Short mmCIF file of C-alpha atoms and ligand atoms in Angstrom, two decimals:
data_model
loop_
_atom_site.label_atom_id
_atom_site.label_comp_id
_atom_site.label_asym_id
_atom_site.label_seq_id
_atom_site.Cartn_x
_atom_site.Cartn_y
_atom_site.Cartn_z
CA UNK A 1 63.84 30.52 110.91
CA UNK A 2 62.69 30.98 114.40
CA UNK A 3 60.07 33.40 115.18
CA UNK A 4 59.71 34.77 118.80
CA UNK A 5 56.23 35.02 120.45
CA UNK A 6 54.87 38.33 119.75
CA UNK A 7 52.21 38.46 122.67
CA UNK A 8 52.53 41.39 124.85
CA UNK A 9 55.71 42.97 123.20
CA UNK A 10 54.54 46.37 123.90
CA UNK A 11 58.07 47.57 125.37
CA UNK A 12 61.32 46.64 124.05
CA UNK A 13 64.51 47.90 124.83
CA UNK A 14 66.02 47.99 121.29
CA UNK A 15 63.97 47.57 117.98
CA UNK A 16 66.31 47.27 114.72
CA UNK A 17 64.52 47.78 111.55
CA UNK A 18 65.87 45.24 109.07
CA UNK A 19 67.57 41.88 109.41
CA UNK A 20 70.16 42.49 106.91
CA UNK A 21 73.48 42.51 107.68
CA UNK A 22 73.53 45.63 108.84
CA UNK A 23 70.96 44.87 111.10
CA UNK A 24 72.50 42.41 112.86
CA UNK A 25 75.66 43.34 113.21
CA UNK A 26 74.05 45.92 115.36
CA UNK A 27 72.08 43.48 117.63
CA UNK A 28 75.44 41.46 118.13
CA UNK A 29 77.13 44.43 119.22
CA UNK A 30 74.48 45.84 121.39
CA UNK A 31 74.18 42.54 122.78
CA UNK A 32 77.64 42.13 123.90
CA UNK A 33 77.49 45.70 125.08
CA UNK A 34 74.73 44.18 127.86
CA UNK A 35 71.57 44.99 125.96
CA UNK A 36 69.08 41.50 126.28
CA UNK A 37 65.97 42.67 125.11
CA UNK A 38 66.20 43.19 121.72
CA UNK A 39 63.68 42.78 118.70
CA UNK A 40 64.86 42.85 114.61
CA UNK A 41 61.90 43.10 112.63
CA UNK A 42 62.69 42.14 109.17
CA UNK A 43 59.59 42.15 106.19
CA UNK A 44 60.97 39.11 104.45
CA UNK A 45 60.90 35.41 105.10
CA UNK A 46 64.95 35.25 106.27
CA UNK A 47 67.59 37.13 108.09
CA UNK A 48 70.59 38.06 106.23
CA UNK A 49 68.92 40.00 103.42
CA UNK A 50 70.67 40.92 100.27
CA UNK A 51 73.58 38.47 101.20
CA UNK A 52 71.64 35.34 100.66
CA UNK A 53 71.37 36.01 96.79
CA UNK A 54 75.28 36.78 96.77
CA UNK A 55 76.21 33.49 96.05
CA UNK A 56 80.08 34.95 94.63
CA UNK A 57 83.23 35.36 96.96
CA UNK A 58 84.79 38.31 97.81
CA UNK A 59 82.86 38.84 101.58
CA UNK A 60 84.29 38.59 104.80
CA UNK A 61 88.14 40.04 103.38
CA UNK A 62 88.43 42.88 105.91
CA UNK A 63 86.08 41.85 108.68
CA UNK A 64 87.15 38.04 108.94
CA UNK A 65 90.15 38.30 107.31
CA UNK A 66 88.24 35.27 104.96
CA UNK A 67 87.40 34.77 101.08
CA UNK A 68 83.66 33.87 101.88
CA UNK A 69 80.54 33.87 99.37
CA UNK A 70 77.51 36.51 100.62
CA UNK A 71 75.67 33.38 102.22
CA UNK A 72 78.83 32.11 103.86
CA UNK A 73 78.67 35.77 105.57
CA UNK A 74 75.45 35.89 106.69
CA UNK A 75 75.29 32.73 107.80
CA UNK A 76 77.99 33.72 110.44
CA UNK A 77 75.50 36.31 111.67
CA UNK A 78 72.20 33.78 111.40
CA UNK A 79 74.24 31.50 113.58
CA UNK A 80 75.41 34.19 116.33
CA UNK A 81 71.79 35.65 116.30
CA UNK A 82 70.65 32.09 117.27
CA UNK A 83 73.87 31.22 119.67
CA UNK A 84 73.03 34.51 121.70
CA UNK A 85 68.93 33.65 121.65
CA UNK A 86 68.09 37.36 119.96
CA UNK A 87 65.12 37.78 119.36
CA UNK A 88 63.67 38.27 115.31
CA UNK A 89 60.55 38.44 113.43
CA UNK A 90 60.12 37.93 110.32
CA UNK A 91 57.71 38.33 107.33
CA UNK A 92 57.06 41.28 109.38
CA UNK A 93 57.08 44.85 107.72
CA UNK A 94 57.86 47.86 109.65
CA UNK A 95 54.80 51.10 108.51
CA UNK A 96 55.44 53.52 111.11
CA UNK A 97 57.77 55.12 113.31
CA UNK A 98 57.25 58.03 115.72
CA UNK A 99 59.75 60.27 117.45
CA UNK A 100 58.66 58.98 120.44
CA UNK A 101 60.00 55.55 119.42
CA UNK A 102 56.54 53.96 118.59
CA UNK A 103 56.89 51.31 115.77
CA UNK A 104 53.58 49.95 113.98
CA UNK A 105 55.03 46.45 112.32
CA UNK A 106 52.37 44.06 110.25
CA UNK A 107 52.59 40.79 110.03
CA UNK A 108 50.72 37.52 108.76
CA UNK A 109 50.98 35.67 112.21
CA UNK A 110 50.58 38.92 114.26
CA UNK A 111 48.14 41.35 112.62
CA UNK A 112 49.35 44.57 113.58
CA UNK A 113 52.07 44.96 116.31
CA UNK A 114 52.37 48.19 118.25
CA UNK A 115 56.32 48.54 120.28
CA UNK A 116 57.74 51.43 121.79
CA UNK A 117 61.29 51.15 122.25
CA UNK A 118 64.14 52.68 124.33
CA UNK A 119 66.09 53.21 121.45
CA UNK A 120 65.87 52.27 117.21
CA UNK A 121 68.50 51.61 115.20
CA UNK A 122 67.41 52.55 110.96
CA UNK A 123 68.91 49.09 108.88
CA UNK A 124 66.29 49.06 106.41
CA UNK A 125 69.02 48.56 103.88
CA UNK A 126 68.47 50.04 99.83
CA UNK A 127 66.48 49.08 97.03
CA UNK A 128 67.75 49.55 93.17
CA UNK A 129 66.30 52.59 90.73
CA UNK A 130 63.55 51.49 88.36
CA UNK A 131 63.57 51.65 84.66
CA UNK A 132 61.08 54.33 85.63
CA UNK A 133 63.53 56.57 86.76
CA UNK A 134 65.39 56.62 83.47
CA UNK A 135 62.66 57.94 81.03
CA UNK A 136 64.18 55.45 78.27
CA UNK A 137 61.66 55.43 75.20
CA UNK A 138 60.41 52.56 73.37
CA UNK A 139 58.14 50.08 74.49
CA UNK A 140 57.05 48.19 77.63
CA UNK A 141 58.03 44.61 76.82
CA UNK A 142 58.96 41.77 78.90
CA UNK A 143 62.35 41.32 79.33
CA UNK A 144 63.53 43.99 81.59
CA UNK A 145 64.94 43.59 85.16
CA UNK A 146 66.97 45.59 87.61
CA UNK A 147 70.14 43.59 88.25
CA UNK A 148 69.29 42.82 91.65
CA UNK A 149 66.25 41.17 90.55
CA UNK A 150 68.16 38.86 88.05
CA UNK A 151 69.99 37.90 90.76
CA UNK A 152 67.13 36.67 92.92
CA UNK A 153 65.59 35.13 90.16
CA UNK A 154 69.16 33.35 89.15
CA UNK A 155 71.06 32.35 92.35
CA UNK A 156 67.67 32.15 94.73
CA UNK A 157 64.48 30.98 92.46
CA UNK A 158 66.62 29.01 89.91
CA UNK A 159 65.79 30.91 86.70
CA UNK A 160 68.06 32.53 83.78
CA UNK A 161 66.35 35.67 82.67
CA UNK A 162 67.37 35.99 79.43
CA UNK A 163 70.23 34.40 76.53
CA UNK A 164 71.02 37.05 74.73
CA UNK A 165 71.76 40.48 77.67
CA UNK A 166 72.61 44.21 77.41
CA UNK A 167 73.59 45.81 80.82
CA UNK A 168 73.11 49.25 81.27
CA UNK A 169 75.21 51.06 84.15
CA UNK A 170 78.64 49.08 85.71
CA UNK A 171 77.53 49.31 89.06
CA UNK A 172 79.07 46.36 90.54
CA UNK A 173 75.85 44.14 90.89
CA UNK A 174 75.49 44.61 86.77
CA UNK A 175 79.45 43.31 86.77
CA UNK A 176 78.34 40.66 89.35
CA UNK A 177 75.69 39.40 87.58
CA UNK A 178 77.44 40.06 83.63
CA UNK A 179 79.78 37.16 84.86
CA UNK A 180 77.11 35.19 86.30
CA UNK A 181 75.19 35.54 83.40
CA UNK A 182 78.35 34.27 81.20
CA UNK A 183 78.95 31.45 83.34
CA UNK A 184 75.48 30.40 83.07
CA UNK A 185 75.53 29.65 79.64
CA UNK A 186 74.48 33.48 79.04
CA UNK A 187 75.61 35.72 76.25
CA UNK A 188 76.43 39.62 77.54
CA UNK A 189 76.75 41.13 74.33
CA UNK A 190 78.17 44.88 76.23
CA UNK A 191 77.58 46.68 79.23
CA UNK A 192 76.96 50.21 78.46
CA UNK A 193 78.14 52.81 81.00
CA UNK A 194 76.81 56.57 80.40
CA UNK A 195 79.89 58.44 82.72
CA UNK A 196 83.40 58.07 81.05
CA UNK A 197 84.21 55.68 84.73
CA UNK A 198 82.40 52.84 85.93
CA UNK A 199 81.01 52.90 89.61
CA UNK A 200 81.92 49.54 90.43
CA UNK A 201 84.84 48.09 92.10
CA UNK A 202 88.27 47.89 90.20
CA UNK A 203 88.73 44.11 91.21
CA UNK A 204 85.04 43.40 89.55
CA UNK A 205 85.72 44.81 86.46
CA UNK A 206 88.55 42.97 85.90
CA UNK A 207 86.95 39.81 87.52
CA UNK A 208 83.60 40.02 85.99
CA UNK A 209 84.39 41.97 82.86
CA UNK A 210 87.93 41.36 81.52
CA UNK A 211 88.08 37.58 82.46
CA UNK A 212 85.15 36.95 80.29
CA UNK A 213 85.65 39.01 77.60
CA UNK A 214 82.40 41.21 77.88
CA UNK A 215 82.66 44.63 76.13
CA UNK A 216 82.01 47.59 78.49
CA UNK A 217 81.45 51.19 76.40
CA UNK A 218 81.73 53.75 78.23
CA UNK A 219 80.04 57.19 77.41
CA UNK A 220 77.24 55.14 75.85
CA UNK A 221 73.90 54.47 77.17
CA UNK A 222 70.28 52.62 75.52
CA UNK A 223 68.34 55.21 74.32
CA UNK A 224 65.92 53.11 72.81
CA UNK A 225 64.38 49.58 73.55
CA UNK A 226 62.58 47.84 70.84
CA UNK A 227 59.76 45.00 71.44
CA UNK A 228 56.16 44.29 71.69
CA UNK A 229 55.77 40.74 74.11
CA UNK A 230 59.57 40.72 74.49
CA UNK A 231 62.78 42.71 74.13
CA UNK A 232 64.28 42.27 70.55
CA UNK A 233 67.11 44.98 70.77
CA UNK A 234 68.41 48.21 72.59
CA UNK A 235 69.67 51.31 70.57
CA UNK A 236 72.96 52.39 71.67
CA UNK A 237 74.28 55.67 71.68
CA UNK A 238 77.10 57.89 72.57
CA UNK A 239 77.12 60.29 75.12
CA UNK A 240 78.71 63.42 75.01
CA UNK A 241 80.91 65.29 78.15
CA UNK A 242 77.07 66.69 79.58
CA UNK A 243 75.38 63.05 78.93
CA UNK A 244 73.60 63.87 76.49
CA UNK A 245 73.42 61.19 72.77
CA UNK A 246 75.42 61.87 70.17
CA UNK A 247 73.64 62.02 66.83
CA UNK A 248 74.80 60.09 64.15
CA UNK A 249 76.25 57.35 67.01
CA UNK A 250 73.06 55.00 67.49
CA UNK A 251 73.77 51.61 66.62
CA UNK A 252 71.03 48.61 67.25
CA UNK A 253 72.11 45.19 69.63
CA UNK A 254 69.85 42.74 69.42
CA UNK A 255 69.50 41.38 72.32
CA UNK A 256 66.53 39.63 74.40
CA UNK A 257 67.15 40.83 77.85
CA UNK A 258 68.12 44.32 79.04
CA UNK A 259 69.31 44.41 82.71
CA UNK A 260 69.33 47.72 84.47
CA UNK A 261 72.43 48.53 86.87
CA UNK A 262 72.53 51.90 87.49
CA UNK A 263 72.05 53.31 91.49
CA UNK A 264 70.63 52.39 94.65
CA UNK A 265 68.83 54.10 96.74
CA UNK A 266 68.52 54.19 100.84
CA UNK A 267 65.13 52.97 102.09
CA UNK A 268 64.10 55.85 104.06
CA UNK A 269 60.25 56.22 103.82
CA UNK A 270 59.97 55.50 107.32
CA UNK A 271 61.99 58.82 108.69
CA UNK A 272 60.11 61.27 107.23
CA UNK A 273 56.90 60.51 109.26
CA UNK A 274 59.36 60.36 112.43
CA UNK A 275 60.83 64.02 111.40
CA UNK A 276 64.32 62.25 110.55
CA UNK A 277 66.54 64.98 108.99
CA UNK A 278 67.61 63.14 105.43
CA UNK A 279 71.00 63.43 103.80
CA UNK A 280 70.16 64.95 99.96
CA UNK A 281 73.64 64.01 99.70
CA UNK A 282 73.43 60.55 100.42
CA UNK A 283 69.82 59.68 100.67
CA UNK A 284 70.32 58.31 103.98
CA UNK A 285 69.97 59.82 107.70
CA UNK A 286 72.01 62.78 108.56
CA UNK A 287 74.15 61.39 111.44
CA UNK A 288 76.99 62.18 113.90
CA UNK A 289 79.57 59.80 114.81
CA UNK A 290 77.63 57.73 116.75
CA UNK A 291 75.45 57.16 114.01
CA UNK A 292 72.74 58.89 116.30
CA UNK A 293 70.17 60.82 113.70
CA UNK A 294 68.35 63.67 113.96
CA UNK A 295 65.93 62.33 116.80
CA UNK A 296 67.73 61.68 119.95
CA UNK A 297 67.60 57.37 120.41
CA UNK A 298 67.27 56.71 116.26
CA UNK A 299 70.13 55.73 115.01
CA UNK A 300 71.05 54.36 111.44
CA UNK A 301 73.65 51.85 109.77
CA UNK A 302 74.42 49.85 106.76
CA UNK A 303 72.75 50.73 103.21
CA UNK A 304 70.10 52.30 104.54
CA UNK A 305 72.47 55.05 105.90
CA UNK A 306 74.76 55.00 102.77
CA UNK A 307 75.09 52.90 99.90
CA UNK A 308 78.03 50.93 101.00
CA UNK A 309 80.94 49.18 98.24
CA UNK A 310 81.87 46.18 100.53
CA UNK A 311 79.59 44.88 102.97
CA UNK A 312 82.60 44.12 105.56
CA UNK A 313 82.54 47.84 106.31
CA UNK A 314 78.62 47.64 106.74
CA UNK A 315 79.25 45.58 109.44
CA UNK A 316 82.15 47.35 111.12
CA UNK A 317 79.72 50.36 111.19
CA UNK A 318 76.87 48.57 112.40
CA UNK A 319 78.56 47.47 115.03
CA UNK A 320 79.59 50.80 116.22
CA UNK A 321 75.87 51.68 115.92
CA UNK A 322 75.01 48.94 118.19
CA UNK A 323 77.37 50.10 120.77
CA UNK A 324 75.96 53.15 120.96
CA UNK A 325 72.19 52.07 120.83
CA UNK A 326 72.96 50.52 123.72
CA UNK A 327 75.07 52.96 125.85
CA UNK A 328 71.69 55.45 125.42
CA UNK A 329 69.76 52.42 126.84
CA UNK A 330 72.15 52.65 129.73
CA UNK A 331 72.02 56.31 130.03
CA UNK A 332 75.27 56.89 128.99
CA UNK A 333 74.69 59.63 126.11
CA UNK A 334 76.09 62.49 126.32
CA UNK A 335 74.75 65.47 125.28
CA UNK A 336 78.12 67.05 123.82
CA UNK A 337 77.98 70.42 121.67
CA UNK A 338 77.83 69.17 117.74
CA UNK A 339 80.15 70.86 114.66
CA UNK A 340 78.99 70.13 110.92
CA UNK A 341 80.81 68.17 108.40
CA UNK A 342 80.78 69.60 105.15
CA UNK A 343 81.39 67.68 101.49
CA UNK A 344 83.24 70.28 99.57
CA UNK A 345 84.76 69.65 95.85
CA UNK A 346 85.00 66.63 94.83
CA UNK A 347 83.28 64.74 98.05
CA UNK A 348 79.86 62.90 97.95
CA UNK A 349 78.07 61.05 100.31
CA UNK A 350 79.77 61.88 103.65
CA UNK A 351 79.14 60.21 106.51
CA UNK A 352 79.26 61.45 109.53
CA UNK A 353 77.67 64.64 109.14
CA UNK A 354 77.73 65.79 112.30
CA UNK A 355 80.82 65.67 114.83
CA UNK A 356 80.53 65.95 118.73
CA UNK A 357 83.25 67.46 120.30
CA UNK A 358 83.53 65.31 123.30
CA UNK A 359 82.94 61.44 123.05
CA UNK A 360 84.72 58.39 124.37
CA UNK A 361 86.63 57.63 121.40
CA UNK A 362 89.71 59.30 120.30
CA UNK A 363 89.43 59.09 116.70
CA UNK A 364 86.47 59.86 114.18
CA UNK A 365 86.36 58.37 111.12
CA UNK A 366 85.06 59.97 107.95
CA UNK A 367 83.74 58.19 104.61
CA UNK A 368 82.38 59.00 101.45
CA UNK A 369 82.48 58.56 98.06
CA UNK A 370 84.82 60.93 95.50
CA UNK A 371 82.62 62.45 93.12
CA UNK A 372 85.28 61.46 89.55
CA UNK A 373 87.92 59.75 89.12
CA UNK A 374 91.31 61.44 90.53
CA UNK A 375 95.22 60.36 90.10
CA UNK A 376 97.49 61.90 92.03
CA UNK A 377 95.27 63.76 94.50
CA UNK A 378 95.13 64.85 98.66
CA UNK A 379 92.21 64.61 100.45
CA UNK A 380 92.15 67.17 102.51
CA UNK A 381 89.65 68.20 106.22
CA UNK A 382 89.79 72.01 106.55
CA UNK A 383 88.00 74.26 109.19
CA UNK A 384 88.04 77.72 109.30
CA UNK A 385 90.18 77.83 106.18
CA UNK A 386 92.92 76.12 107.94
CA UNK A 387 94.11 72.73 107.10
CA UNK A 388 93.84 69.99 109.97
CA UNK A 389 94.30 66.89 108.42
CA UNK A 390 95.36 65.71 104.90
CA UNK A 391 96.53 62.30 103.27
CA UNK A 392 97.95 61.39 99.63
CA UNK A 393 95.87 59.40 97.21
CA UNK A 394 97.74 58.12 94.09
CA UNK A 395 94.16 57.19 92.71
CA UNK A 396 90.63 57.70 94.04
CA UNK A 397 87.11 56.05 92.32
CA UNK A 398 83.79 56.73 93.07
CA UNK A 399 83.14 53.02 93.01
CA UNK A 400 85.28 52.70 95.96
CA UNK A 401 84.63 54.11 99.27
CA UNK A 402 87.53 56.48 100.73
CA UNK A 403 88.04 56.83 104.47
CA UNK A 404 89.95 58.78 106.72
CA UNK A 405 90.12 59.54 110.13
CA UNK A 406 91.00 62.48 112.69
CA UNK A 407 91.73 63.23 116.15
CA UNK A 408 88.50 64.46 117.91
CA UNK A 409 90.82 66.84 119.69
CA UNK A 410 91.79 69.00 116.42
CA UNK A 411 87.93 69.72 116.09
CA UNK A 412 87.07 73.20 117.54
CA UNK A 413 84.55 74.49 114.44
CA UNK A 414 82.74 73.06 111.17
CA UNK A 415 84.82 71.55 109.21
CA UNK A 416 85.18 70.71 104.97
CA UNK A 417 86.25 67.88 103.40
CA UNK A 418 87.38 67.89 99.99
CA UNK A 419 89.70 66.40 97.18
CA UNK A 420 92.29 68.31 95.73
CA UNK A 421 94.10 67.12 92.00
CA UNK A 422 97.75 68.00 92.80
C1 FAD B 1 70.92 43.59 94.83
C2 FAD B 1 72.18 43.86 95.62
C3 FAD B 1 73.32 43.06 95.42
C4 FAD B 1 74.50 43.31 96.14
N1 FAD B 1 75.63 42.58 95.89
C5 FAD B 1 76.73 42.82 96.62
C6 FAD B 1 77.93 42.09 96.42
O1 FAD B 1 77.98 41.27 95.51
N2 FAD B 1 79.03 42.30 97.23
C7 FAD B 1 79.00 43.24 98.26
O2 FAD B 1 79.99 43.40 99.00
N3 FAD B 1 77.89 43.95 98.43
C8 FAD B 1 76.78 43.76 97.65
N4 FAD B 1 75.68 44.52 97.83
C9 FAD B 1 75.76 45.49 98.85
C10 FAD B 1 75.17 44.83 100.08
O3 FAD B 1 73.79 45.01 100.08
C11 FAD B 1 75.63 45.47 101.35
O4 FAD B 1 77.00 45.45 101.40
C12 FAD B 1 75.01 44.83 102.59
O5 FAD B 1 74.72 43.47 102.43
C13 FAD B 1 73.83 45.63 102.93
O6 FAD B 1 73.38 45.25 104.20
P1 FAD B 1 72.17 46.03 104.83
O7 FAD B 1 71.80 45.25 106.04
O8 FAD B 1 72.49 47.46 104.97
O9 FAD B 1 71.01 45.93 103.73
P2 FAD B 1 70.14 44.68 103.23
O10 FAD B 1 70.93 43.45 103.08
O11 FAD B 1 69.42 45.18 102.03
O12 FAD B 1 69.12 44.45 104.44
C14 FAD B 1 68.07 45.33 104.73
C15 FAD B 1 66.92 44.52 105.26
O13 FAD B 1 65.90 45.39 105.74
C16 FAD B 1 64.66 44.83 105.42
N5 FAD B 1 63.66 45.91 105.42
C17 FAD B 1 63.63 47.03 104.64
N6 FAD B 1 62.57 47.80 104.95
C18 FAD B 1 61.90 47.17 105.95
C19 FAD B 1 60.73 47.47 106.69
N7 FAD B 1 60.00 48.59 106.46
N8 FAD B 1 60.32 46.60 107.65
C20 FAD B 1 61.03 45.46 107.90
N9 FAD B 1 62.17 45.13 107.22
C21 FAD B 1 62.60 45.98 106.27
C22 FAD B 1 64.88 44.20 104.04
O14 FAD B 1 63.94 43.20 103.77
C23 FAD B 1 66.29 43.64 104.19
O15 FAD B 1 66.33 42.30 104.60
C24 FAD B 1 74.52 44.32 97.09
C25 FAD B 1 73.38 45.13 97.28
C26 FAD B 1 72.22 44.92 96.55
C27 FAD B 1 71.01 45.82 96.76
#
């Protein structure tokens, strides 16, 4: 890793917050849109942050057109970052940012670095919810990890966490890691999902599920964990259609490990000291399509802005961020009268929120996540009642991301996007 000299970096042109992949995607693009002086500032040790511990295929389909593992991936950024000279820091963690741009950053080499920047872009990624955030009863054993931490520990530190695992939640990091688990030399005795659908990927199920013959339960979740040094068993139970156990439906697993899959979260501490306007919808920055937040200059990409299914389309986004990061550099933002987008039935997690009605490109595109499962259903962009735009979905997920785009011309008001069940 190559650290730049941090003496007298007191002004930078663009400071990116993260060195994910998010992160630099955006310093690519803002680079080859004739920004030089750029800084990422990233708090671990390495760039490329949760691709590294993806050490599975399935990366690089849609952006490269390429079957490539999560460090294949990022290792096409690393080496661009380097080939281009941009600038990075790591084991440097970002504290503070200001709405006038001013970043406070930490570091062991550096002490405390003060930068004000021309412009920010937000890629501070997600992190995974805690057992904490579950209120599960039982004990405190060891024994217990979110799935993202298994994976660190498995693919980047070289340990197995457990031989005998329960998985609660199919997010697709708990399918990830089921089959990694079984491949290891692992038994996953059942992945218990709570909603009557599982929030991961179709192909993952079927990859990491089916193909190993791991039991997934739906409608069940652990209501109890059992233990004093170590996990010895979960209780199982039934849910019923409002979540809540079914009596009568417990049954014990013994088990040594219980690994926790179930929702990640934006990072986002750092907007709420620089007045960011957050998304309750998607935890992330409320943006328009430039990606531009609430404070003229901020902008925000990648998981940090919404949790994202594949990472090709973090990228794609990033880069869009990037572009326009640097065109405010320039000078060239425009200051173009804003319309709300609205996530009506059946929508979560839209992104863009806001829409300006003049802009260079043609098209804006709209994602989010549908809030069940639908067959046969239209999605459908309304404003003022009236119907602008509307395309046929034989089946929609919430583990997958939906998009859809529309001609910036056809916006004149607020507008509502929304599934309908035909
Ligand atoms: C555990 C886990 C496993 C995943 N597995 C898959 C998978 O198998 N396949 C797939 O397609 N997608 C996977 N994803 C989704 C994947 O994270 C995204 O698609 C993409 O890699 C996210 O890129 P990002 O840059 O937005 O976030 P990240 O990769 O999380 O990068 C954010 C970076 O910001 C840094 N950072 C955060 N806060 C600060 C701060 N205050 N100061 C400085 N630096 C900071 C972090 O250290 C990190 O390096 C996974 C996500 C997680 C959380």
């Amino acid at each position: 890793v190559r650290n730049s000299s941090v003496e007298n970096l007191q002004n930078v042109d663009l400071v990116i917050i993260g060195g994910g992949c998010a992160g630099m995607s955006a310093a690519i693009s803002a680079h080859k849109n004739g920004i030089r002086d750029i800084l990422i500032l990233e708090r671990s040790s390495y760039l490329g942050g949760v691709l590294k511990q993806c050490i599975h295929n399935g990366f690089g389909i849609h952006r490269f057109g390429q079957d490539l593992t999560g460090s294949e991936y990022a290792k096409r950024y690393t080496d661009e970052i380097d080939r281009l000279g941009i600038s990075f820091l790591t084991d440097t963690f970002v504290l503070s940012l200001t709405q006038d741009h001013d970043i406070t950053a930490i570091s062991p080499a550096g002490g405390i670095l003060r930068i004000r920047a021309k412009a920010v872009i937000l890629a501070m990624g997600c992190r995974e919810r805690p057992r904490g955030a579950l209120t599960i009863p039982g004990t405190r054993p060891a024994g217990i990890f979110s799935a993202g931490t298994a994976q660190r520990y498995l693919n980047l530190e070289g340990y197995i966490v457990g031989k005998k695992i329960v998985i609660l939640g199919s997010g697709d990091i708990g399918l990830i890691m089921a089959r990694e688990f079984a491949i290891e030399g692992s038994e996953v005795l059942a992945v218990a999902e709570i909603m009557p659908y599982s929030s991961g990927l179709i192909r993952n199920i079927v990859q990491c599920l089916e193909d190993f013959h791991i039991p997934l339960y739906y409608n069940t979740t652990v209501t109890r964990i059992e233990g004093t040094e170590r996990v010895t068993g979960v209780w199982l139970s039934q849910v019923d259609a409002s979540r809540k156990p079914v009596p009568g439906t417990e049954r014990f697993v013994a088990c040594d490990t219980l690994v926790l899959s179930v929702g990640l979260i934006p990072e986002n501490e750092l907007c709420s000291e620089a007045g960011i306007e957050l998304s309750s919808d998607t935890g992330g920055a409320v943006v328009d399509d430039s990606f531009q937040t609430s404070v003229p200059g901020v902008f925000a990409c990648g998981n940090a802005l919404h949790v994202h299914d594949l990472v090709d389309f973090v990228s794609m986004e990033s880069e869009v961020a990037g572009e326009r990061a640097a065109q405010f550099i320039r000078g060239k933002s425009d200051t173009a009268s804003v319309v709300r987008a609205e996530p009506g039935f059946g929508v979560m997690a839209l992104v863009p929120q806001r829409v300006r009605l003049t802009g260079a490109e043609d098209r804006i595109k709209f994602q989010f996540r549908p809030r069940q499962r639908f067959e046969n259903a239209e999605i459908r962009i309304t404003s003022d009642g009236c119907r602008i735009s509307s395309v046929k979905k034989r089946v929609l997920t919430p583990g997958e991301m939906c998009e859809l785009s529309l001609e910036r011309s056809s916006i004149h008001s607020d507008l509502k996007v929304e599934v309908i069940g035909l």
